[in-house]
């Protein structure tokens, strides 16, 4: 009697063979000619695929990793080749467990006629992988065939191109026109202060927001508002420093400063003006820190908010700030770092257009190794906006891949869309959210992002994000731009919420 298998049974065998070991007690299915069905299926399975070396096209081309999807009958490189790689005349190595014939079918090519090539290990026929390419594998008994679609992906833009994805905006306040504002991250929440007729504080904790009135002991200069790890600080318009642990109750510190650079652990750092000189200072005082005169090329006001980070070259946390106004009144585009005891200018290639009030924040870019084409994620610094020496706000976005040492103009897709105005003194805060759908909360008004090229593949549900398998939710780091000063000197009553991603491919399962 002939033992026949249905298509569903064959699929079941395929899944079992892929994920479990063979049990010697399991029955062996045999076809009419006496062949083991599982062996026949494995004879149509492609076990390896790679491109042959060609240094004229790309170094280490044979090291590019290809995924072989036996279930979906697809072969592809999830990490695309660098922008500009020519894939119209390449050779391939194809491996199977044993088959009677391997054919490569090429259609819709612009450089060769539609053709079907018979492949063997010594094949010298080049393949146009920019066309539709498929591989047909025939089993040993020539009764089974399987066709695999092959795609060699190549970036259509330079690798550092980033994209302002899902972009939404909301109002800072519904209680009038803001005259001053400042938002800071404190105790893993966002504290947003706004002055209309009076002062108010909105505390943002995830999706929860609470707003209440605030009274300061003296008129504050909200631009100087800063958070340490355990307190909030602000200078009055006359330079007197005040402190609060909850943002509502403020007390005098007895200090009089010119400018606060930012927080450093449980302390803050800034400068004061004494005896005709600007002096670097710290509060509360530390035995490891000695006050010193501010260098002539170091800014004394108008700096970006300060970033605090650790690195492998230093035992102490490092801070970083960019831009600002120097004691002589001129602007700078340099980056400065503080290591807990001393200041140093670190930028070897500074931001070319000096500005005050730039927005500085960390995000991500990716670098591909040309030896094995492995992709590594890097923290990338972004500096945007600010006011130039001519009083005009800058629309330019700059990035640094080396923690502020060198700066360059960001690629086209990283630039701010036209509907986001150029601003100075806006605050950029990166907050992570877990997304389960693309829908926004009621307070956010969505703005269509700039048009994307056709090759850009967006993740499920249209959410530009980094996927967490299985694809039921996404960890999505949003960039929030709070307030700022527009081109006319008005406080912007907006919070922009965007997602910046480098080529976001649909995650594979």
Short mmCIF file of C-alpha atoms in Angstrom, two decimals:
data_model
loop_
_atom_site.label_atom_id
_atom_site.label_comp_id
_atom_site.label_asym_id
_atom_site.label_seq_id
_atom_site.Cartn_x
_atom_site.Cartn_y
_atom_site.Cartn_z
CA UNK A 1 0.00 0.00 0.00
CA UNK A 2 1.28 3.48 -0.86
CA UNK A 3 1.65 5.86 2.09
CA UNK A 4 0.67 9.34 0.92
CA UNK A 5 1.08 12.59 2.84
CA UNK A 6 -1.19 15.60 2.59
CA UNK A 7 0.22 19.10 2.21
CA UNK A 8 -0.63 19.78 5.86
CA UNK A 9 1.31 16.72 6.95
CA UNK A 10 4.33 17.86 4.94
CA UNK A 11 4.18 21.25 6.65
CA UNK A 12 4.02 19.57 10.03
CA UNK A 13 7.10 17.51 9.21
CA UNK A 14 8.90 20.67 8.13
CA UNK A 15 8.26 22.39 11.47
CA UNK A 16 9.11 19.32 13.53
CA UNK A 17 12.32 18.77 11.58
CA UNK A 18 13.28 22.40 12.10
CA UNK A 19 12.86 22.58 15.86
CA UNK A 20 13.14 19.06 17.35
CA UNK A 21 15.55 16.17 17.16
CA UNK A 22 14.48 12.98 15.37
CA UNK A 23 13.19 10.20 17.61
CA UNK A 24 14.20 6.72 16.45
CA UNK A 25 10.81 5.36 17.51
CA UNK A 26 8.86 7.77 15.27
CA UNK A 27 7.33 6.18 12.15
CA UNK A 28 9.17 6.96 8.91
CA UNK A 29 6.97 8.13 6.03
CA UNK A 30 7.88 6.59 2.66
CA UNK A 31 6.71 7.66 -0.82
CA UNK A 32 5.75 5.42 -3.77
CA UNK A 33 9.38 5.00 -4.83
CA UNK A 34 10.67 4.07 -1.38
CA UNK A 35 12.17 7.48 -0.49
CA UNK A 36 12.11 8.89 3.05
CA UNK A 37 9.85 11.97 2.85
CA UNK A 38 11.89 13.95 5.42
CA UNK A 39 15.07 13.26 3.47
CA UNK A 40 13.38 14.42 0.28
CA UNK A 41 12.31 17.67 1.90
CA UNK A 42 15.79 18.31 3.26
CA UNK A 43 17.09 17.82 -0.30
CA UNK A 44 15.17 20.94 -1.35
CA UNK A 45 16.39 23.00 1.64
CA UNK A 46 19.04 25.64 1.05
CA UNK A 47 21.49 25.31 3.92
CA UNK A 48 23.87 28.16 3.10
CA UNK A 49 23.96 31.26 0.94
CA UNK A 50 26.65 33.90 0.53
CA UNK A 51 28.09 36.24 -2.05
CA UNK A 52 31.50 35.48 -3.47
CA UNK A 53 34.38 37.89 -2.77
CA UNK A 54 34.66 40.89 -5.07
CA UNK A 55 36.86 43.69 -3.74
CA UNK A 56 35.95 45.86 -6.74
CA UNK A 57 32.40 45.93 -5.42
CA UNK A 58 32.87 45.82 -1.64
CA UNK A 59 35.50 44.67 0.84
CA UNK A 60 34.65 41.41 2.61
CA UNK A 61 31.58 40.89 0.47
CA UNK A 62 31.61 37.19 1.34
CA UNK A 63 31.16 38.08 5.05
CA UNK A 64 27.72 39.61 4.57
CA UNK A 65 25.24 37.56 6.61
CA UNK A 66 22.12 36.25 4.87
CA UNK A 67 19.05 34.89 6.62
CA UNK A 68 17.56 31.71 5.13
CA UNK A 69 13.86 31.50 5.96
CA UNK A 70 12.95 27.88 5.22
CA UNK A 71 9.33 28.38 6.22
CA UNK A 72 8.75 31.43 4.05
CA UNK A 73 11.22 30.33 1.33
CA UNK A 74 13.12 33.64 1.48
CA UNK A 75 16.80 34.55 1.52
CA UNK A 76 17.82 38.10 2.43
CA UNK A 77 20.33 40.25 4.31
CA UNK A 78 18.43 42.01 7.09
CA UNK A 79 21.30 44.48 7.44
CA UNK A 80 21.50 46.25 4.06
CA UNK A 81 24.77 46.78 2.23
CA UNK A 82 26.28 50.29 2.28
CA UNK A 83 24.78 53.04 0.18
CA UNK A 84 25.99 52.85 -3.42
CA UNK A 85 26.99 49.14 -3.46
CA UNK A 86 26.65 47.74 -7.01
CA UNK A 87 24.78 44.43 -7.01
CA UNK A 88 24.10 43.96 -10.72
CA UNK A 89 26.97 41.53 -11.41
CA UNK A 90 27.65 39.30 -8.44
CA UNK A 91 28.47 35.62 -7.95
CA UNK A 92 26.89 33.49 -5.24
CA UNK A 93 27.71 30.37 -3.23
CA UNK A 94 24.63 28.19 -2.64
CA UNK A 95 24.67 25.12 -0.41
CA UNK A 96 22.18 22.25 0.03
CA UNK A 97 22.20 18.87 1.78
CA UNK A 98 22.06 17.16 -1.60
CA UNK A 99 19.92 17.93 -4.62
CA UNK A 100 19.72 16.94 -8.26
CA UNK A 101 19.68 20.52 -9.60
CA UNK A 102 19.88 24.14 -8.50
CA UNK A 103 18.63 26.85 -10.86
CA UNK A 104 18.80 30.64 -10.56
CA UNK A 105 16.02 32.54 -12.30
CA UNK A 106 16.45 36.26 -13.09
CA UNK A 107 13.58 38.42 -14.39
CA UNK A 108 12.92 42.15 -14.91
CA UNK A 109 16.63 43.01 -15.03
CA UNK A 110 17.86 46.24 -16.57
CA UNK A 111 21.28 44.82 -17.43
CA UNK A 112 20.53 41.28 -18.64
CA UNK A 113 17.81 39.33 -20.38
CA UNK A 114 15.36 37.18 -18.45
CA UNK A 115 17.16 33.91 -17.94
CA UNK A 116 17.40 30.73 -15.88
CA UNK A 117 20.93 29.62 -15.00
CA UNK A 118 21.92 26.14 -13.88
CA UNK A 119 24.10 26.53 -10.79
CA UNK A 120 27.06 24.43 -9.64
CA UNK A 121 29.94 25.13 -7.27
CA UNK A 122 32.14 26.35 -10.12
CA UNK A 123 29.51 28.62 -11.68
CA UNK A 124 30.92 31.79 -13.20
CA UNK A 125 27.61 33.29 -14.32
CA UNK A 126 27.02 36.65 -12.68
CA UNK A 127 23.61 37.50 -11.25
CA UNK A 128 21.80 40.84 -11.24
CA UNK A 129 20.49 40.98 -7.69
CA UNK A 130 18.78 44.31 -8.33
CA UNK A 131 16.27 42.32 -10.42
CA UNK A 132 13.79 39.66 -9.32
CA UNK A 133 15.89 36.65 -8.37
CA UNK A 134 14.69 33.22 -7.32
CA UNK A 135 16.45 29.91 -6.67
CA UNK A 136 14.74 26.63 -7.61
CA UNK A 137 16.04 23.52 -5.84
CA UNK A 138 15.10 20.07 -7.17
CA UNK A 139 15.29 17.01 -4.90
CA UNK A 140 17.44 13.94 -5.59
CA UNK A 141 14.57 11.91 -7.03
CA UNK A 142 13.50 14.95 -9.11
CA UNK A 143 9.95 14.73 -7.77
CA UNK A 144 10.08 17.74 -5.40
CA UNK A 145 10.97 21.35 -6.12
CA UNK A 146 11.12 24.44 -3.92
CA UNK A 147 11.49 28.06 -5.02
CA UNK A 148 13.21 30.66 -2.83
CA UNK A 149 12.94 34.41 -3.36
CA UNK A 150 16.33 36.15 -2.95
CA UNK A 151 16.74 39.80 -1.99
CA UNK A 152 20.06 41.61 -1.59
CA UNK A 153 19.21 44.78 0.32
CA UNK A 154 21.21 47.98 -0.16
CA UNK A 155 20.73 51.25 1.70
CA UNK A 156 19.22 53.90 -0.55
CA UNK A 157 20.63 56.70 1.60
CA UNK A 158 23.81 57.19 3.57
CA UNK A 159 23.81 55.13 6.77
CA UNK A 160 23.67 58.11 9.13
CA UNK A 161 20.38 59.38 7.70
CA UNK A 162 17.79 59.63 10.44
CA UNK A 163 14.12 60.43 10.37
CA UNK A 164 11.69 62.48 12.42
CA UNK A 165 8.94 59.88 12.50
CA UNK A 166 5.68 60.05 14.43
CA UNK A 167 5.53 63.75 15.25
CA UNK A 168 2.91 65.29 17.50
CA UNK A 169 2.54 68.50 19.42
CA UNK A 170 0.65 69.70 22.47
CA UNK A 171 0.34 72.96 24.37
CA UNK A 172 2.56 73.82 27.30
CA UNK A 173 -0.41 75.40 29.01
CA UNK A 174 -4.07 76.11 28.36
CA UNK A 175 -4.08 78.98 30.84
CA UNK A 176 -3.04 81.90 28.69
CA UNK A 177 0.03 83.00 26.77
CA UNK A 178 3.32 81.87 28.32
CA UNK A 179 5.86 84.56 29.15
CA UNK A 180 8.57 82.25 30.49
CA UNK A 181 9.04 78.49 30.80
CA UNK A 182 11.53 75.73 31.60
CA UNK A 183 11.22 71.94 31.75
CA UNK A 184 13.74 69.66 33.45
CA UNK A 185 13.99 65.96 34.20
CA UNK A 186 13.99 65.34 37.94
CA UNK A 187 13.44 62.17 40.00
CA UNK A 188 12.61 60.33 36.74
CA UNK A 189 9.77 62.75 36.02
CA UNK A 190 9.46 65.92 33.97
CA UNK A 191 8.92 69.15 35.91
CA UNK A 192 7.56 71.83 33.57
CA UNK A 193 7.37 75.41 34.93
CA UNK A 194 5.37 78.03 33.02
CA UNK A 195 4.65 81.68 33.73
CA UNK A 196 1.49 83.24 32.32
CA UNK A 197 -0.11 85.68 34.77
CA UNK A 198 1.25 83.54 37.60
CA UNK A 199 3.60 80.56 37.80
CA UNK A 200 2.47 76.96 37.51
CA UNK A 201 4.20 73.59 37.76
CA UNK A 202 3.16 70.51 35.77
CA UNK A 203 4.68 67.23 36.90
CA UNK A 204 4.65 64.56 34.17
CA UNK A 205 5.02 60.95 35.30
CA UNK A 206 4.43 58.65 32.34
CA UNK A 207 0.89 59.38 31.14
CA UNK A 208 -0.06 61.08 34.40
CA UNK A 209 0.07 64.88 34.72
CA UNK A 210 -0.66 67.12 37.68
CA UNK A 211 -0.64 70.92 37.57
CA UNK A 212 -0.71 73.40 40.43
CA UNK A 213 0.22 76.99 41.16
CA UNK A 214 3.73 77.86 42.41
CA UNK A 215 4.96 80.92 44.29
CA UNK A 216 8.65 81.88 44.24
CA UNK A 217 10.30 83.99 46.97
CA UNK A 218 11.69 86.30 44.28
CA UNK A 219 11.18 86.76 40.55
CA UNK A 220 12.97 83.74 38.99
CA UNK A 221 14.97 83.60 35.78
CA UNK A 222 13.44 80.35 34.58
CA UNK A 223 16.15 79.80 31.98
CA UNK A 224 18.53 79.03 34.86
CA UNK A 225 16.27 76.33 36.37
CA UNK A 226 18.33 73.17 36.91
CA UNK A 227 17.96 69.80 38.62
CA UNK A 228 20.56 67.90 40.60
CA UNK A 229 19.91 64.33 41.76
CA UNK A 230 18.06 65.51 44.86
CA UNK A 231 16.94 69.13 44.38
CA UNK A 232 15.84 71.83 41.97
CA UNK A 233 17.68 75.16 41.76
CA UNK A 234 16.92 78.48 40.13
CA UNK A 235 18.46 81.96 40.11
CA UNK A 236 16.39 85.07 40.58
CA UNK A 237 16.63 87.91 38.09
CA UNK A 238 19.21 89.45 40.44
CA UNK A 239 21.26 86.23 40.68
CA UNK A 240 20.17 84.98 44.11
CA UNK A 241 19.98 81.18 44.23
CA UNK A 242 16.94 79.28 45.53
CA UNK A 243 16.46 75.59 46.20
CA UNK A 244 13.48 73.19 46.29
CA UNK A 245 13.04 69.45 46.69
CA UNK A 246 9.49 69.36 45.29
CA UNK A 247 9.31 72.35 42.94
CA UNK A 248 6.68 74.03 45.12
CA UNK A 249 8.44 75.18 48.29
CA UNK A 250 11.55 77.29 47.67
CA UNK A 251 14.20 78.55 50.11
CA UNK A 252 17.23 80.81 49.74
CA UNK A 253 20.71 79.24 49.66
CA UNK A 254 22.60 82.46 50.35
CA UNK A 255 24.51 82.05 47.05
CA UNK A 256 24.62 84.69 44.33
CA UNK A 257 25.61 83.37 40.89
CA UNK A 258 25.72 84.61 37.33
CA UNK A 259 24.80 81.35 35.57
CA UNK A 260 24.02 77.71 36.31
CA UNK A 261 25.55 75.24 33.83
CA UNK A 262 23.76 72.16 35.17
CA UNK A 263 23.61 69.37 37.71
CA UNK A 264 26.50 67.13 38.73
CA UNK A 265 25.26 64.32 40.95
CA UNK A 266 23.81 65.92 44.09
CA UNK A 267 25.48 69.25 43.27
CA UNK A 268 25.17 71.97 40.65
CA UNK A 269 27.93 73.80 38.82
CA UNK A 270 28.02 77.29 37.36
CA UNK A 271 29.85 80.59 37.58
CA UNK A 272 29.71 83.73 39.66
CA UNK A 273 31.02 87.24 39.03
CA UNK A 274 33.41 88.57 41.64
CA UNK A 275 35.99 91.38 41.54
CA UNK A 276 35.61 91.81 37.79
CA UNK A 277 36.11 88.10 37.01
CA UNK A 278 33.91 85.09 36.27
CA UNK A 279 34.66 82.20 38.61
CA UNK A 280 33.75 78.50 38.16
CA UNK A 281 31.89 77.39 41.29
CA UNK A 282 29.92 74.50 42.77
CA UNK A 283 27.06 74.13 45.25
CA UNK A 284 27.10 72.56 47.76
CA UNK A 285 30.87 72.93 48.05
CA UNK A 286 33.07 69.86 47.55
CA UNK A 287 36.55 69.10 48.90
CA UNK A 288 37.49 67.74 45.46
CA UNK A 289 36.63 70.99 43.70
CA UNK A 290 38.58 74.23 43.76
CA UNK A 291 37.09 77.41 42.37
CA UNK A 292 38.98 78.84 39.38
CA UNK A 293 38.67 81.68 36.91
CA UNK A 294 36.64 80.97 33.80
CA UNK A 295 38.86 80.76 30.70
CA UNK A 296 38.36 83.53 28.15
CA UNK A 297 37.06 81.05 25.53
CA UNK A 298 34.64 79.32 27.94
CA UNK A 299 31.02 80.54 27.88
CA UNK A 300 29.59 82.26 30.95
CA UNK A 301 25.90 82.19 29.89
CA UNK A 302 23.56 80.96 27.16
CA UNK A 303 24.88 77.40 27.22
CA UNK A 304 22.86 74.33 26.30
CA UNK A 305 21.41 72.23 29.08
CA UNK A 306 24.19 70.01 30.42
CA UNK A 307 24.38 66.26 29.81
CA UNK A 308 25.77 63.95 32.49
CA UNK A 309 27.25 60.60 31.45
CA UNK A 310 29.83 57.95 32.29
CA UNK A 311 32.53 56.64 30.00
CA UNK A 312 35.24 53.99 30.12
CA UNK A 313 38.09 56.51 30.10
CA UNK A 314 37.19 58.22 33.38
CA UNK A 315 36.35 57.10 36.90
CA UNK A 316 34.21 60.19 37.47
CA UNK A 317 30.99 61.13 35.67
CA UNK A 318 31.46 63.63 32.85
CA UNK A 319 29.27 66.57 31.87
CA UNK A 320 28.99 68.13 28.45
CA UNK A 321 27.56 71.40 27.15
CA UNK A 322 27.73 73.24 23.81
CA UNK A 323 27.45 76.82 22.64
CA UNK A 324 26.84 79.91 24.72
CA UNK A 325 28.08 83.44 25.19
CA UNK A 326 31.60 84.26 26.40
CA UNK A 327 32.59 87.03 28.79
CA UNK A 328 33.49 89.35 25.90
CA UNK A 329 29.94 89.02 24.52
CA UNK A 330 30.80 86.83 21.53
CA UNK A 331 29.19 83.44 20.86
CA UNK A 332 30.90 80.07 20.69
CA UNK A 333 30.18 76.73 19.03
CA UNK A 334 32.63 74.77 21.18
CA UNK A 335 31.85 71.83 23.45
CA UNK A 336 33.06 71.95 27.05
CA UNK A 337 33.38 69.13 29.58
CA UNK A 338 33.58 69.00 33.38
CA UNK A 339 34.93 65.90 35.18
CA UNK A 340 34.19 66.82 38.79
CA UNK A 341 37.30 68.92 39.36
CA UNK A 342 38.26 70.80 36.20
CA UNK A 343 36.87 72.20 32.97
CA UNK A 344 38.25 71.50 29.48
CA UNK A 345 37.33 72.42 25.94
CA UNK A 346 37.04 69.12 24.05
CA UNK A 347 35.78 69.97 20.58
CA UNK A 348 38.41 69.61 17.87
CA UNK A 349 35.84 70.37 15.17
CA UNK A 350 33.26 72.66 16.73
CA UNK A 351 29.76 73.58 15.62
CA UNK A 352 30.54 75.96 12.72
CA UNK A 353 27.82 78.52 13.48
CA UNK A 354 28.12 79.70 17.11
CA UNK A 355 24.79 79.96 18.94
CA UNK A 356 23.36 80.52 22.38
CA UNK A 357 20.42 78.53 23.70
CA UNK A 358 21.03 75.32 21.72
CA UNK A 359 19.13 72.13 22.56
CA UNK A 360 21.43 69.20 23.31
CA UNK A 361 20.30 65.59 23.72
CA UNK A 362 21.59 62.03 23.22
CA UNK A 363 20.07 59.63 20.71
CA UNK A 364 21.26 56.79 18.50
CA UNK A 365 23.03 56.06 15.24
CA UNK A 366 24.55 52.83 13.98
CA UNK A 367 27.90 51.88 12.48
CA UNK A 368 28.54 48.88 10.26
CA UNK A 369 31.90 47.08 10.38
CA UNK A 370 33.36 46.54 6.91
CA UNK A 371 35.20 43.42 8.08
CA UNK A 372 32.17 41.38 9.13
CA UNK A 373 29.25 43.79 8.44
CA UNK A 374 28.18 43.63 12.07
CA UNK A 375 26.10 46.63 13.17
CA UNK A 376 26.90 48.45 16.41
CA UNK A 377 24.64 50.98 18.09
CA UNK A 378 26.26 54.24 19.18
CA UNK A 379 24.97 57.01 21.37
CA UNK A 380 24.97 60.11 19.18
CA UNK A 381 24.72 63.67 20.43
CA UNK A 382 22.30 66.04 18.70
CA UNK A 383 22.51 69.83 18.96
CA UNK A 384 19.80 71.86 17.30
CA UNK A 385 18.40 75.37 17.16
CA UNK A 386 19.78 78.26 19.14
CA UNK A 387 20.18 81.94 18.38
CA UNK A 388 22.97 83.15 16.11
CA UNK A 389 24.99 86.34 16.45
CA UNK A 390 22.65 88.16 14.04
CA UNK A 391 19.69 87.43 16.33
CA UNK A 392 18.15 84.85 13.96
CA UNK A 393 17.31 81.36 15.22
CA UNK A 394 19.24 78.55 13.58
CA UNK A 395 17.30 75.75 11.81
CA UNK A 396 20.34 73.47 11.63
CA UNK A 397 20.74 70.10 13.35
CA UNK A 398 24.29 68.97 14.21
CA UNK A 399 25.44 65.54 15.38
CA UNK A 400 28.53 64.21 17.12
CA UNK A 401 29.48 60.52 17.07
CA UNK A 402 32.42 60.91 19.49
CA UNK A 403 30.88 62.56 22.56
CA UNK A 404 31.31 66.13 21.40
CA UNK A 405 34.83 66.08 19.96
CA UNK A 406 33.75 66.58 16.35
CA UNK A 407 30.47 67.93 14.99
CA UNK A 408 28.89 67.79 11.55
CA UNK A 409 25.60 68.80 9.96
CA UNK A 410 23.05 65.99 10.20
CA UNK A 411 21.86 64.23 7.06
CA UNK A 412 18.74 65.36 5.24
CA UNK A 413 16.19 63.15 6.99
CA UNK A 414 17.46 64.21 10.43
CA UNK A 415 16.71 67.87 9.81
CA UNK A 416 13.73 69.41 11.53
CA UNK A 417 10.60 69.39 9.34
CA UNK A 418 9.40 72.76 8.09
CA UNK A 419 6.40 72.71 10.44
CA UNK A 420 8.66 72.71 13.51
CA UNK A 421 9.88 76.32 13.82
CA UNK A 422 13.46 77.26 14.57
CA UNK A 423 13.75 77.87 18.30
CA UNK A 424 16.27 78.97 20.88
CA UNK A 425 16.35 77.83 24.52
CA UNK A 426 13.96 74.92 23.96
CA UNK A 427 14.57 71.91 26.20
CA UNK A 428 15.10 68.50 24.60
CA UNK A 429 14.25 65.56 26.86
CA UNK A 430 14.37 61.91 25.77
CA UNK A 431 11.82 59.67 27.48
CA UNK A 432 11.17 55.97 26.77
CA UNK A 433 7.67 54.63 26.32
CA UNK A 434 6.29 51.17 25.67
CA UNK A 435 3.94 51.27 22.68
CA UNK A 436 1.19 48.78 21.97
CA UNK A 437 -0.53 50.77 19.25
CA UNK A 438 0.02 53.89 17.21
CA UNK A 439 -2.89 55.79 18.69
CA UNK A 440 -1.98 58.93 20.58
CA UNK A 441 -3.48 60.28 23.76
CA UNK A 442 -6.10 62.97 23.40
CA UNK A 443 -3.78 65.87 24.25
CA UNK A 444 -1.46 65.27 21.31
CA UNK A 445 -2.20 66.63 17.85
CA UNK A 446 -0.51 64.66 15.12
CA UNK A 447 1.41 66.26 12.28
CA UNK A 448 2.22 64.27 9.16
CA UNK A 449 5.99 63.69 8.90
CA UNK A 450 8.04 64.54 5.84
CA UNK A 451 7.54 62.19 2.89
CA UNK A 452 9.74 59.10 2.95
CA UNK A 453 11.35 57.26 0.04
CA UNK A 454 9.53 54.11 -1.05
CA UNK A 455 12.29 51.85 0.27
CA UNK A 456 11.74 52.92 3.89
CA UNK A 457 10.05 50.04 5.69
CA UNK A 458 8.10 51.07 8.79
CA UNK A 459 7.37 48.62 11.59
CA UNK A 460 3.90 47.16 12.20
CA UNK A 461 1.06 49.61 12.92
CA UNK A 462 3.18 52.41 11.49
CA UNK A 463 5.11 52.98 14.70
CA UNK A 464 8.68 54.06 14.11
CA UNK A 465 10.37 52.19 16.89
CA UNK A 466 12.85 49.58 17.99
CA UNK A 467 11.02 46.29 18.37
CA UNK A 468 11.02 43.97 21.34
CA UNK A 469 10.26 40.41 20.21
CA UNK A 470 7.60 39.19 19.94
CA UNK A 471 6.15 42.19 18.14
CA UNK A 472 3.37 42.97 20.57
CA UNK A 473 4.97 46.10 21.98
CA UNK A 474 7.79 48.49 21.21
CA UNK A 475 10.24 50.30 23.43
CA UNK A 476 10.15 53.70 21.86
CA UNK A 477 12.42 56.57 22.96
CA UNK A 478 10.59 59.80 22.20
CA UNK A 479 12.29 63.18 21.91
CA UNK A 480 10.29 65.98 23.53
CA UNK A 481 11.04 69.62 22.65
CA UNK A 482 9.59 71.89 25.31
CA UNK A 483 8.85 75.55 24.74
CA UNK A 484 11.69 77.75 23.56
CA UNK A 485 11.85 81.23 22.05
CA UNK A 486 10.63 81.77 18.48
CA UNK A 487 12.07 84.09 15.83
CA UNK A 488 10.08 87.04 17.22
CA UNK A 489 11.20 86.57 20.81
CA UNK A 490 7.94 84.98 22.00
CA UNK A 491 7.79 81.93 24.24
CA UNK A 492 6.50 78.95 22.20
CA UNK A 493 3.40 77.41 23.75
CA UNK A 494 4.23 73.98 22.36
CA UNK A 495 5.72 70.61 23.19
CA UNK A 496 6.86 68.69 20.12
CA UNK A 497 7.07 64.91 20.44
CA UNK A 498 9.02 63.01 17.80
CA UNK A 499 10.84 59.78 17.15
CA UNK A 500 14.19 59.81 15.39
CA UNK A 501 15.18 56.46 13.86
CA UNK A 502 17.81 55.33 11.43
CA UNK A 503 16.35 53.06 8.73
CA UNK A 504 13.67 51.22 10.65
CA UNK A 505 13.08 47.84 9.05
CA UNK A 506 10.14 45.69 9.96
CA UNK A 507 11.46 43.36 12.69
CA UNK A 508 11.87 39.72 11.75
CA UNK A 509 10.37 36.93 13.82
#
